[in-house]
Amino acid sequence: MSKAHVIGLGKSGIAAARLLKREGWEVMLTDRNTSETLLSQQQELAKEQITVKLGYSLELDGVDLPNLIVVSPGVPWDIPVLVKARELGIETIGEMELAWRNLYKLPWVGITGTNGKTTTTALIAAIFQAAGFDAPACGNIGYAACEVALAKKLPDWIIGEMSSYQIESSASLAPHISVWTTFTPDHLARHKTLENYYNIKAKLLRQSQLQVVNGDDAYLSKVGLSQWPDAYWTSVKGKEFLIGKKGFYIEDGWVVEQLQADSQPERIIAASALRMVGAHNQQNLLMSVGVARLAGIEPAAIDKAVREFPGVPHRLEHICTWEGIDFINDSKATNYDAADVGLASVSSPVVLIAGGEAKPGDDTAWLASIQTKAAAVLLIGAAAPAFAQRLQEVGYNNYEIVETMENAVPRGAELAKEHQAAVVLLSPACASFDQFPNFEVRGDRFRQLCLEFVKKG
């Protein structure tokens, strides 16, 4: 029996192990961590004849080598053991690639980009579902891709949010339609250079039949038609800003499609149908409508889905209002660009909660937005001292290091009253791993603290 080794006991790793087991592989699943949760998952999987080793990292120095290694999205592609595996000729793939090999006969939509992926993915899935398709969102959102492959009944379409990590470890993944939302420096600690990061994202689009690209993104518009001559471009700024001769744009308050250079422009839906604030969400709307139209979905179904779309948790999510002050959860803003978009999207003045595990990147625009819009900044987590120093350097002194979310929420409310601020905004510009397992847990804690605060009055 062929042996498969799955690294990482998260949702993706467990789904990959179950899929391989169903296909007749002898499966070993390992995780270098151990905890009560992982121990209970280990016992659960043992009943399915899947061996789980905790507190263990794969070593390839024995004779009993696996025939296949599957990595979860969080596992870096260039760690020594994976480099060695490839040198030894052991096939090494990501969980997304394993799902693709089982589901390649179905049409996929693949959504990638530095920011905007999750909202765009969720909105595309909502539109397809409103049109009557079984079209689950998966990948970085919703189900693990291998969970979809395990379903008793396969869906009509697969709507996958795909990070650079997932694309990097997927050699043959080729969606029917792919979307590129934005491109700014991110994950450079892992991908090393901007060029390498770009090429990983570009691979997804190059392997797709149809491409939808955000023409309002500074970097993507610069590479333009030289790299993407056949793409459907988008622009919220109107037809004259459309790159190339076909795409989707907003004009006179309407989303308009131009499917061919010589075809008549056609109004699809009113741009105001989307309740979410911010120009970036109008961009997300355009890309989502573009995908739906390329899949043949009628405007009526698109309109219905967009009007009912509630938004995405942790991305400018309105939690509650207390004495006229809105508490907004933007925990998904894990880099400077996303946090800058968060600030741009809310009313000012704002009390900003920021900090966590800092990432490399250019903080210039973000700091400028803070100077313009923030009445006060509360700093949490490991990045707090460095952020305090950066704020001082640009001449902004109305900040406090409060260290934890538990301190930030009541202090944020107090300062908002003092400064007559409209909003207390959690938009950290950082990863969460110094204090929380992921940005979702961070956002959930913020929500819980806000609701408890309001309840106490």
Short mmCIF file of C-alpha atoms in Angstrom, two decimals:
data_model
loop_
_atom_site.label_atom_id
_atom_site.label_comp_id
_atom_site.label_asym_id
_atom_site.label_seq_id
_atom_site.Cartn_x
_atom_site.Cartn_y
_atom_site.Cartn_z
CA MET A 1 0.00 0.00 0.00
CA SER A 2 1.33 3.46 -0.92
CA LYS A 3 2.20 5.68 2.03
CA ALA A 4 1.17 9.32 2.37
CA HIS A 5 2.42 11.74 5.01
CA VAL A 6 0.27 14.78 5.81
CA ILE A 7 1.90 17.68 7.70
CA GLY A 8 -0.34 19.83 9.89
CA LEU A 9 -3.34 18.79 11.99
CA GLY A 10 -5.62 21.69 11.06
CA LYS A 11 -8.87 21.58 9.10
CA SER A 12 -6.99 21.20 5.78
CA GLY A 13 -4.66 18.47 7.05
CA ILE A 14 -7.49 16.38 8.51
CA ALA A 15 -9.55 16.67 5.30
CA ALA A 16 -6.50 15.72 3.19
CA ALA A 17 -5.80 12.68 5.40
CA ARG A 18 -9.43 11.50 5.14
CA LEU A 19 -9.42 11.95 1.36
CA LEU A 20 -6.18 9.99 0.97
CA LYS A 21 -7.52 7.25 3.27
CA ARG A 22 -10.65 6.99 1.09
CA GLU A 23 -8.40 6.60 -1.96
CA GLY A 24 -6.62 3.64 -0.37
CA TRP A 25 -3.45 5.23 0.96
CA GLU A 26 -1.84 4.33 4.27
CA VAL A 27 -1.90 7.73 5.98
CA MET A 28 0.29 9.29 8.67
CA LEU A 29 -0.66 12.76 9.92
CA THR A 30 1.83 14.74 12.01
CA ASP A 31 1.91 18.04 13.88
CA ARG A 32 4.85 19.48 15.79
CA ASN A 33 2.46 20.86 18.44
CA THR A 34 0.43 19.10 21.08
CA SER A 35 -2.68 20.22 23.02
CA GLU A 36 -5.94 18.90 24.46
CA THR A 37 -7.74 19.67 21.17
CA LEU A 38 -5.09 17.92 19.09
CA LEU A 39 -5.14 14.89 21.41
CA SER A 40 -8.92 14.50 21.00
CA GLN A 41 -8.52 14.81 17.20
CA GLN A 42 -5.81 12.16 17.35
CA GLN A 43 -8.22 9.75 19.10
CA GLU A 44 -11.00 10.56 16.61
CA LEU A 45 -8.77 9.86 13.60
CA ALA A 46 -7.39 6.66 15.13
CA LYS A 47 -10.93 5.20 14.80
CA GLU A 48 -10.61 5.85 11.04
CA GLN A 49 -7.24 4.04 10.87
CA ILE A 50 -5.37 7.31 10.37
CA THR A 51 -2.19 7.44 12.48
CA VAL A 52 -1.51 10.81 14.11
CA LYS A 53 1.82 11.74 15.72
CA LEU A 54 1.87 14.88 17.87
CA GLY A 55 4.96 16.83 18.90
CA TYR A 56 6.66 15.35 15.86
CA SER A 57 8.35 16.77 12.77
CA LEU A 58 8.87 14.64 9.67
CA GLU A 59 12.39 13.32 9.14
CA LEU A 60 13.52 11.64 5.92
CA ASP A 61 16.55 9.69 7.10
CA GLY A 62 15.03 6.21 7.40
CA VAL A 63 14.24 3.53 4.82
CA ASP A 64 10.50 3.77 5.35
CA LEU A 65 9.93 6.88 3.23
CA PRO A 66 6.49 8.09 2.15
CA ASN A 67 5.45 8.05 -1.52
CA LEU A 68 3.59 11.35 -1.14
CA ILE A 69 3.78 14.33 1.20
CA VAL A 70 0.82 16.71 1.54
CA VAL A 71 1.34 20.03 3.33
CA SER A 72 -1.27 22.24 5.00
CA PRO A 73 -1.35 25.91 3.86
CA GLY A 74 0.47 27.19 6.96
CA VAL A 75 3.55 25.02 6.38
CA PRO A 76 6.35 26.92 4.51
CA TRP A 77 7.15 25.35 1.16
CA ASP A 78 10.92 25.70 1.55
CA ILE A 79 11.56 24.20 5.00
CA PRO A 80 14.56 21.82 4.84
CA VAL A 81 12.52 18.61 5.07
CA LEU A 82 10.37 19.56 2.05
CA VAL A 83 13.41 20.63 0.03
CA LYS A 84 15.00 17.27 0.87
CA ALA A 85 11.79 15.42 -0.04
CA ARG A 86 11.79 16.98 -3.50
CA GLU A 87 15.49 16.16 -3.91
CA LEU A 88 14.69 12.54 -3.03
CA GLY A 89 11.96 12.49 -5.69
CA ILE A 90 9.11 12.22 -3.16
CA GLU A 91 6.07 13.94 -4.63
CA THR A 92 5.23 16.93 -2.42
CA ILE A 93 1.97 18.86 -2.89
CA GLY A 94 -0.37 21.18 -1.00
CA GLU A 95 -3.83 20.29 0.26
CA MET A 96 -5.42 22.48 -2.45
CA GLU A 97 -3.60 20.51 -5.19
CA LEU A 98 -4.86 17.22 -3.71
CA ALA A 99 -8.43 18.58 -3.83
CA TRP A 100 -7.95 19.77 -7.44
CA ARG A 101 -6.82 16.28 -8.52
CA ASN A 102 -10.11 14.92 -7.21
CA LEU A 103 -12.31 17.75 -8.51
CA TYR A 104 -10.67 18.93 -11.75
CA LYS A 105 -13.69 17.88 -13.84
CA LEU A 106 -15.79 20.58 -12.11
CA PRO A 107 -15.55 24.28 -12.97
CA TRP A 108 -13.58 26.30 -10.39
CA VAL A 109 -13.36 30.00 -9.65
CA GLY A 110 -10.01 30.86 -8.03
CA ILE A 111 -9.68 34.16 -6.15
CA THR A 112 -6.26 35.48 -5.13
CA GLY A 113 -4.76 38.83 -4.12
CA THR A 114 -3.10 40.52 -1.15
CA ASN A 115 -6.33 42.09 0.16
CA GLY A 116 -10.00 41.74 -0.77
CA LYS A 117 -9.95 37.96 -1.35
CA THR A 118 -12.33 36.95 1.40
CA THR A 119 -15.08 39.48 0.67
CA THR A 120 -14.86 38.80 -3.07
CA THR A 121 -14.94 35.02 -2.56
CA ALA A 122 -17.92 35.22 -0.19
CA LEU A 123 -19.82 37.54 -2.55
CA ILE A 124 -19.13 35.35 -5.61
CA ALA A 125 -20.34 32.26 -3.70
CA ALA A 126 -23.48 34.15 -2.60
CA ILE A 127 -24.26 35.17 -6.20
CA PHE A 128 -23.77 31.65 -7.58
CA GLN A 129 -25.96 30.23 -4.81
CA ALA A 130 -28.68 32.83 -5.49
CA ALA A 131 -28.60 31.66 -9.13
CA GLY A 132 -29.40 28.12 -7.97
CA PHE A 133 -25.93 26.59 -8.10
CA ASP A 134 -24.45 24.41 -5.39
CA ALA A 135 -21.25 26.48 -5.11
CA PRO A 136 -19.44 26.25 -1.76
CA ALA A 137 -16.74 28.74 -0.78
CA CYS A 138 -13.58 26.89 0.22
CA GLY A 139 -9.83 27.20 0.67
CA ASN A 140 -8.94 30.14 2.88
CA ILE A 141 -12.64 30.65 3.68
CA GLY A 142 -15.42 28.19 4.54
CA TYR A 143 -14.52 24.55 3.90
CA ALA A 144 -11.06 23.12 3.33
CA ALA A 145 -10.89 22.23 -0.38
CA CYS A 146 -10.49 18.53 0.46
CA GLU A 147 -13.70 18.67 2.55
CA VAL A 148 -15.56 19.55 -0.67
CA ALA A 149 -13.94 16.54 -2.38
CA LEU A 150 -15.14 14.30 0.49
CA ALA A 151 -18.80 15.35 0.14
CA LYS A 152 -21.27 12.63 -0.88
CA LYS A 153 -22.66 14.87 -3.62
CA LEU A 154 -20.25 17.00 -5.62
CA PRO A 155 -21.17 20.68 -6.18
CA ASP A 156 -21.82 22.47 -9.49
CA TRP A 157 -19.01 25.01 -9.01
CA ILE A 158 -16.13 25.42 -6.58
CA ILE A 159 -15.40 28.96 -5.36
CA GLY A 160 -11.91 28.92 -3.88
CA GLU A 161 -10.06 31.65 -2.00
CA MET A 162 -6.40 30.88 -2.67
CA SER A 163 -3.45 32.32 -0.79
CA SER A 164 0.04 32.47 -2.26
CA TYR A 165 0.92 29.52 0.02
CA GLN A 166 -1.79 27.38 -1.55
CA ILE A 167 -0.91 28.36 -5.13
CA GLU A 168 2.80 27.78 -4.51
CA SER A 169 2.17 24.15 -3.54
CA SER A 170 -0.30 23.42 -6.39
CA ALA A 171 1.37 22.53 -9.67
CA SER A 172 -1.64 21.66 -11.84
CA LEU A 173 -4.44 23.82 -10.31
CA ALA A 174 -6.25 25.48 -13.26
CA PRO A 175 -9.58 27.19 -12.49
CA HIS A 176 -12.08 28.01 -15.24
CA ILE A 177 -12.14 31.65 -14.02
CA SER A 178 -9.56 33.34 -11.82
CA VAL A 179 -9.61 36.72 -10.09
CA TRP A 180 -6.74 38.94 -8.94
CA THR A 181 -8.03 41.43 -6.35
CA THR A 182 -4.98 43.49 -5.30
CA PHE A 183 -1.21 43.25 -5.12
CA THR A 184 0.97 44.87 -2.46
CA PRO A 185 4.02 43.57 -0.54
CA ASP A 186 3.01 40.87 1.96
CA HIS A 187 4.36 37.51 3.20
CA LEU A 188 7.87 38.59 2.13
CA ALA A 189 9.37 36.83 5.14
CA ARG A 190 8.23 33.65 3.40
CA HIS A 191 8.44 34.54 -0.32
CA LYS A 192 11.66 36.64 -0.02
CA THR A 193 11.13 38.99 -3.01
CA LEU A 194 8.19 40.92 -4.44
CA GLU A 195 8.90 39.36 -7.84
CA ASN A 196 8.65 35.86 -6.41
CA TYR A 197 5.39 36.74 -4.62
CA TYR A 198 4.00 38.21 -7.87
CA ASN A 199 4.97 35.16 -9.93
CA ILE A 200 3.26 32.79 -7.49
CA LYS A 201 -0.01 34.73 -7.75
CA ALA A 202 0.38 35.08 -11.54
CA LYS A 203 0.71 31.30 -11.92
CA LEU A 204 -2.93 30.84 -10.91
CA LEU A 205 -4.16 33.27 -13.57
CA ARG A 206 -1.88 31.92 -16.29
CA GLN A 207 -3.31 28.45 -15.77
CA SER A 208 -6.92 29.68 -15.91
CA GLN A 209 -9.15 29.99 -18.98
CA LEU A 210 -10.59 33.42 -18.06
CA GLN A 211 -9.07 36.15 -15.91
CA VAL A 212 -10.69 39.07 -14.06
CA VAL A 213 -8.17 41.66 -12.81
CA ASN A 214 -8.63 44.77 -10.64
CA GLY A 215 -7.54 47.62 -12.89
CA ASP A 216 -7.71 50.14 -10.02
CA ASP A 217 -4.82 48.41 -8.21
CA ALA A 218 -1.65 50.49 -8.68
CA TYR A 219 0.69 47.54 -9.27
CA LEU A 220 -1.63 45.45 -11.45
CA SER A 221 -2.60 48.42 -13.63
CA LYS A 222 1.10 49.16 -14.16
CA VAL A 223 1.83 45.67 -15.56
CA GLY A 224 -1.47 45.97 -17.46
CA LEU A 225 -1.91 44.54 -20.92
CA SER A 226 1.76 43.61 -21.27
CA GLN A 227 1.18 40.73 -18.82
CA TRP A 228 -2.59 40.24 -19.11
CA PRO A 229 -3.69 41.07 -22.67
CA ASP A 230 -6.78 38.81 -22.56
CA ALA A 231 -7.99 39.65 -19.05
CA TYR A 232 -11.32 41.30 -18.23
CA TRP A 233 -10.25 44.43 -16.34
CA THR A 234 -12.34 46.37 -13.83
CA SER A 235 -12.49 50.02 -12.75
CA VAL A 236 -14.72 51.88 -10.33
CA LYS A 237 -13.67 55.13 -12.07
CA GLY A 238 -15.56 54.63 -15.34
CA LYS A 239 -15.09 53.41 -18.90
CA GLU A 240 -12.21 55.74 -19.77
CA PHE A 241 -10.13 54.14 -16.99
CA LEU A 242 -10.75 50.59 -18.24
CA ILE A 243 -7.51 48.87 -19.24
CA GLY A 244 -8.00 47.20 -22.61
CA LYS A 245 -11.26 46.97 -24.52
CA LYS A 246 -13.30 44.60 -22.33
CA GLY A 247 -14.26 44.36 -18.71
CA PHE A 248 -16.54 45.76 -16.03
CA TYR A 249 -16.76 49.33 -14.73
CA ILE A 250 -18.97 51.68 -12.73
CA GLU A 251 -20.59 54.59 -14.52
CA ASP A 252 -23.48 56.83 -13.41
CA GLY A 253 -23.99 54.59 -10.38
CA TRP A 254 -24.28 51.38 -12.40
CA VAL A 255 -22.09 48.31 -12.84
CA VAL A 256 -21.61 48.10 -16.61
CA GLU A 257 -20.21 45.19 -18.63
CA GLN A 258 -18.28 45.41 -21.89
CA LEU A 259 -17.82 41.76 -22.87
CA GLN A 260 -16.07 42.39 -26.20
CA ALA A 261 -14.33 45.40 -27.74
CA ASP A 262 -17.15 45.83 -30.26
CA SER A 263 -20.15 44.82 -28.10
CA GLN A 264 -22.68 47.24 -26.62
CA PRO A 265 -22.02 48.16 -22.96
CA GLU A 266 -24.78 46.74 -20.76
CA ARG A 267 -25.96 47.90 -17.33
CA ILE A 268 -26.09 44.95 -14.90
CA ILE A 269 -26.98 46.23 -11.41
CA ALA A 270 -26.95 49.47 -9.42
CA ALA A 271 -23.64 49.86 -7.57
CA SER A 272 -25.62 50.99 -4.49
CA ALA A 273 -27.07 47.46 -4.17
CA LEU A 274 -24.02 46.53 -2.07
CA ARG A 275 -24.46 47.70 1.53
CA MET A 276 -20.76 47.52 2.43
CA VAL A 277 -18.85 50.79 2.69
CA GLY A 278 -15.65 51.85 0.93
CA ALA A 279 -14.28 52.15 -2.62
CA HIS A 280 -12.46 48.83 -2.15
CA ASN A 281 -15.82 47.09 -1.71
CA GLN A 282 -17.03 48.62 -4.98
CA GLN A 283 -13.95 47.01 -6.55
CA ASN A 284 -14.86 43.69 -4.90
CA LEU A 285 -18.39 44.10 -6.27
CA LEU A 286 -17.13 44.68 -9.83
CA MET A 287 -14.91 41.60 -9.78
CA SER A 288 -17.70 39.46 -8.33
CA VAL A 289 -20.23 40.63 -10.92
CA GLY A 290 -17.59 40.04 -13.63
CA VAL A 291 -17.14 36.42 -12.59
CA ALA A 292 -20.89 35.85 -12.39
CA ARG A 293 -21.48 37.27 -15.87
CA LEU A 294 -18.63 35.21 -17.35
CA ALA A 295 -20.33 32.16 -15.81
CA GLY A 296 -23.60 33.16 -17.54
CA ILE A 297 -25.54 34.25 -14.44
CA GLU A 298 -28.47 36.60 -15.11
CA PRO A 299 -28.56 40.15 -13.65
CA ALA A 300 -31.70 39.45 -11.54
CA ALA A 301 -29.91 36.72 -9.51
CA ILE A 302 -26.83 38.93 -9.13
CA ASP A 303 -28.94 41.84 -7.90
CA LYS A 304 -30.78 39.71 -5.34
CA ALA A 305 -27.55 38.22 -3.93
CA VAL A 306 -25.76 41.56 -3.73
CA ARG A 307 -28.68 43.29 -1.96
CA GLU A 308 -28.85 40.51 0.65
CA PHE A 309 -25.09 40.14 1.15
CA PRO A 310 -24.31 40.85 4.84
CA GLY A 311 -20.52 41.25 4.48
CA VAL A 312 -17.74 39.18 6.02
CA PRO A 313 -16.91 38.67 9.71
CA HIS A 314 -13.70 40.45 10.82
CA ARG A 315 -13.60 42.76 7.77
CA LEU A 316 -15.15 46.11 8.72
CA GLU A 317 -17.81 44.17 10.66
CA HIS A 318 -20.15 46.42 12.62
CA ILE A 319 -20.37 44.93 16.14
CA CYS A 320 -22.58 47.37 18.05
CA THR A 321 -23.32 51.03 18.75
CA TRP A 322 -22.93 52.54 22.24
CA GLU A 323 -23.97 56.15 22.91
CA GLY A 324 -23.64 56.95 19.20
CA ILE A 325 -20.19 55.33 18.85
CA ASP A 326 -19.83 52.42 16.39
CA PHE A 327 -17.53 49.53 17.33
CA ILE A 328 -16.07 47.97 14.17
CA ASN A 329 -14.09 44.73 13.89
CA ASP A 330 -11.47 44.81 11.14
CA SER A 331 -9.29 42.06 12.61
CA LYS A 332 -8.63 40.69 9.11
CA ALA A 333 -6.50 43.78 8.38
CA THR A 334 -3.22 41.96 9.02
CA ASN A 335 -0.97 44.33 7.03
CA TYR A 336 -0.54 48.09 6.57
CA ASP A 337 -2.43 48.29 3.26
CA ALA A 338 -5.49 46.48 4.61
CA ALA A 339 -5.45 48.62 7.77
CA ASP A 340 -5.16 51.78 5.63
CA VAL A 341 -8.27 50.67 3.69
CA GLY A 342 -10.02 50.09 7.03
CA LEU A 343 -9.31 53.65 8.18
CA ALA A 344 -10.39 55.07 4.81
CA SER A 345 -13.73 53.24 5.01
CA VAL A 346 -15.03 54.56 8.34
CA SER A 347 -16.24 57.95 9.52
CA SER A 348 -13.75 60.16 11.33
CA PRO A 349 -12.63 60.95 13.92
CA VAL A 350 -11.81 57.38 14.94
CA VAL A 351 -10.18 55.72 17.93
CA LEU A 352 -7.91 53.06 16.42
CA ILE A 353 -6.80 49.84 18.12
CA ALA A 354 -3.66 48.50 16.38
CA GLY A 355 -0.78 46.12 17.01
CA GLY A 356 0.05 42.43 17.23
CA GLU A 357 2.86 40.62 15.47
CA ALA A 358 4.34 43.13 13.00
CA LYS A 359 4.95 42.23 9.36
CA PRO A 360 7.44 43.76 6.93
CA GLY A 361 5.91 46.40 4.64
CA ASP A 362 5.61 50.09 3.89
CA ASP A 363 3.68 51.88 6.65
CA THR A 364 3.84 55.39 5.11
CA ALA A 365 0.26 55.64 3.77
CA TRP A 366 -1.15 54.00 6.93
CA LEU A 367 0.65 56.50 9.20
CA ALA A 368 -0.58 59.39 7.04
CA SER A 369 -4.18 58.12 7.41
CA ILE A 370 -3.76 57.90 11.18
CA GLN A 371 -2.62 61.54 11.26
CA THR A 372 -5.67 62.57 9.23
CA LYS A 373 -8.40 60.40 10.78
CA ALA A 374 -7.42 59.10 14.25
CA ALA A 375 -8.34 61.04 17.39
CA ALA A 376 -6.32 58.49 19.39
CA VAL A 377 -4.46 55.20 18.86
CA LEU A 378 -4.39 52.34 21.36
CA LEU A 379 -1.49 49.91 20.87
CA ILE A 380 -1.61 46.22 21.80
CA GLY A 381 0.69 43.23 21.44
CA ALA A 382 4.33 42.75 20.55
CA ALA A 383 4.42 45.55 17.94
CA ALA A 384 3.25 48.25 20.40
CA PRO A 385 6.69 49.76 21.26
CA ALA A 386 7.81 49.82 17.60
CA PHE A 387 4.49 51.35 16.49
CA ALA A 388 4.75 53.96 19.27
CA GLN A 389 8.19 54.92 17.98
CA ARG A 390 6.93 55.19 14.37
CA LEU A 391 4.02 57.40 15.47
CA GLN A 392 6.44 59.66 17.37
CA GLU A 393 8.69 59.88 14.30
CA VAL A 394 5.82 61.27 12.18
CA GLY A 395 4.84 63.70 14.95
CA TYR A 396 1.73 61.85 16.20
CA ASN A 397 1.65 61.71 20.00
CA ASN A 398 -1.95 60.86 20.92
CA TYR A 399 -1.29 57.16 21.47
CA GLU A 400 -1.26 54.85 24.49
CA ILE A 401 0.27 51.41 24.91
CA VAL A 402 -2.53 49.37 26.51
CA GLU A 403 -1.02 45.94 25.77
CA THR A 404 -4.18 43.80 25.63
CA MET A 405 -7.58 43.76 23.96
CA GLU A 406 -9.16 43.61 27.44
CA ASN A 407 -7.67 47.04 28.19
CA ALA A 408 -8.22 48.46 24.70
CA VAL A 409 -12.01 48.13 24.45
CA PRO A 410 -13.11 50.10 27.57
CA ARG A 411 -10.31 52.65 27.06
CA GLY A 412 -11.37 53.01 23.41
CA ALA A 413 -14.94 53.80 24.48
CA GLU A 414 -13.70 56.33 27.05
CA LEU A 415 -11.49 58.13 24.49
CA ALA A 416 -14.23 58.08 21.85
CA LYS A 417 -16.55 59.95 24.25
CA GLU A 418 -13.78 62.36 25.19
CA HIS A 419 -12.91 63.17 21.55
CA GLN A 420 -16.48 62.83 20.19
CA ALA A 421 -15.20 60.11 17.87
CA ALA A 422 -17.68 58.31 15.62
CA VAL A 423 -15.94 54.93 15.69
CA VAL A 424 -13.77 52.60 17.77
CA LEU A 425 -11.98 50.56 15.10
CA LEU A 426 -9.95 47.39 15.60
CA SER A 427 -7.73 47.37 12.50
CA PRO A 428 -4.44 45.93 13.72
CA ALA A 429 -2.07 46.14 10.66
CA CYS A 430 -0.46 43.04 12.17
CA ALA A 431 -0.66 39.28 12.36
CA SER A 432 -2.29 37.95 15.53
CA PHE A 433 0.08 35.17 16.54
CA ASP A 434 1.68 36.99 19.51
CA GLN A 435 -1.58 36.90 21.48
CA PHE A 436 -4.13 34.85 19.48
CA PRO A 437 -4.11 31.68 17.33
CA ASN A 438 -5.43 33.59 14.28
CA PHE A 439 -7.18 36.83 13.26
CA GLU A 440 -10.62 35.19 13.68
CA VAL A 441 -10.03 34.45 17.37
CA ARG A 442 -8.70 38.00 17.82
CA GLY A 443 -11.82 39.45 16.15
CA ASP A 444 -14.12 37.16 18.17
CA ARG A 445 -12.48 38.36 21.40
CA PHE A 446 -12.95 42.00 20.36
CA ARG A 447 -16.62 41.31 19.57
CA GLN A 448 -17.16 39.57 22.91
CA LEU A 449 -15.51 42.42 24.86
CA CYS A 450 -17.52 45.08 23.00
CA LEU A 451 -20.84 43.32 23.63
CA GLU A 452 -19.97 42.77 27.32
CA PHE A 453 -19.01 46.44 27.66
CA VAL A 454 -22.26 47.65 26.10
CA LYS A 455 -24.29 45.25 28.25
CA LYS A 456 -22.69 46.66 31.41
CA GLY A 457 -23.46 50.14 30.06
#
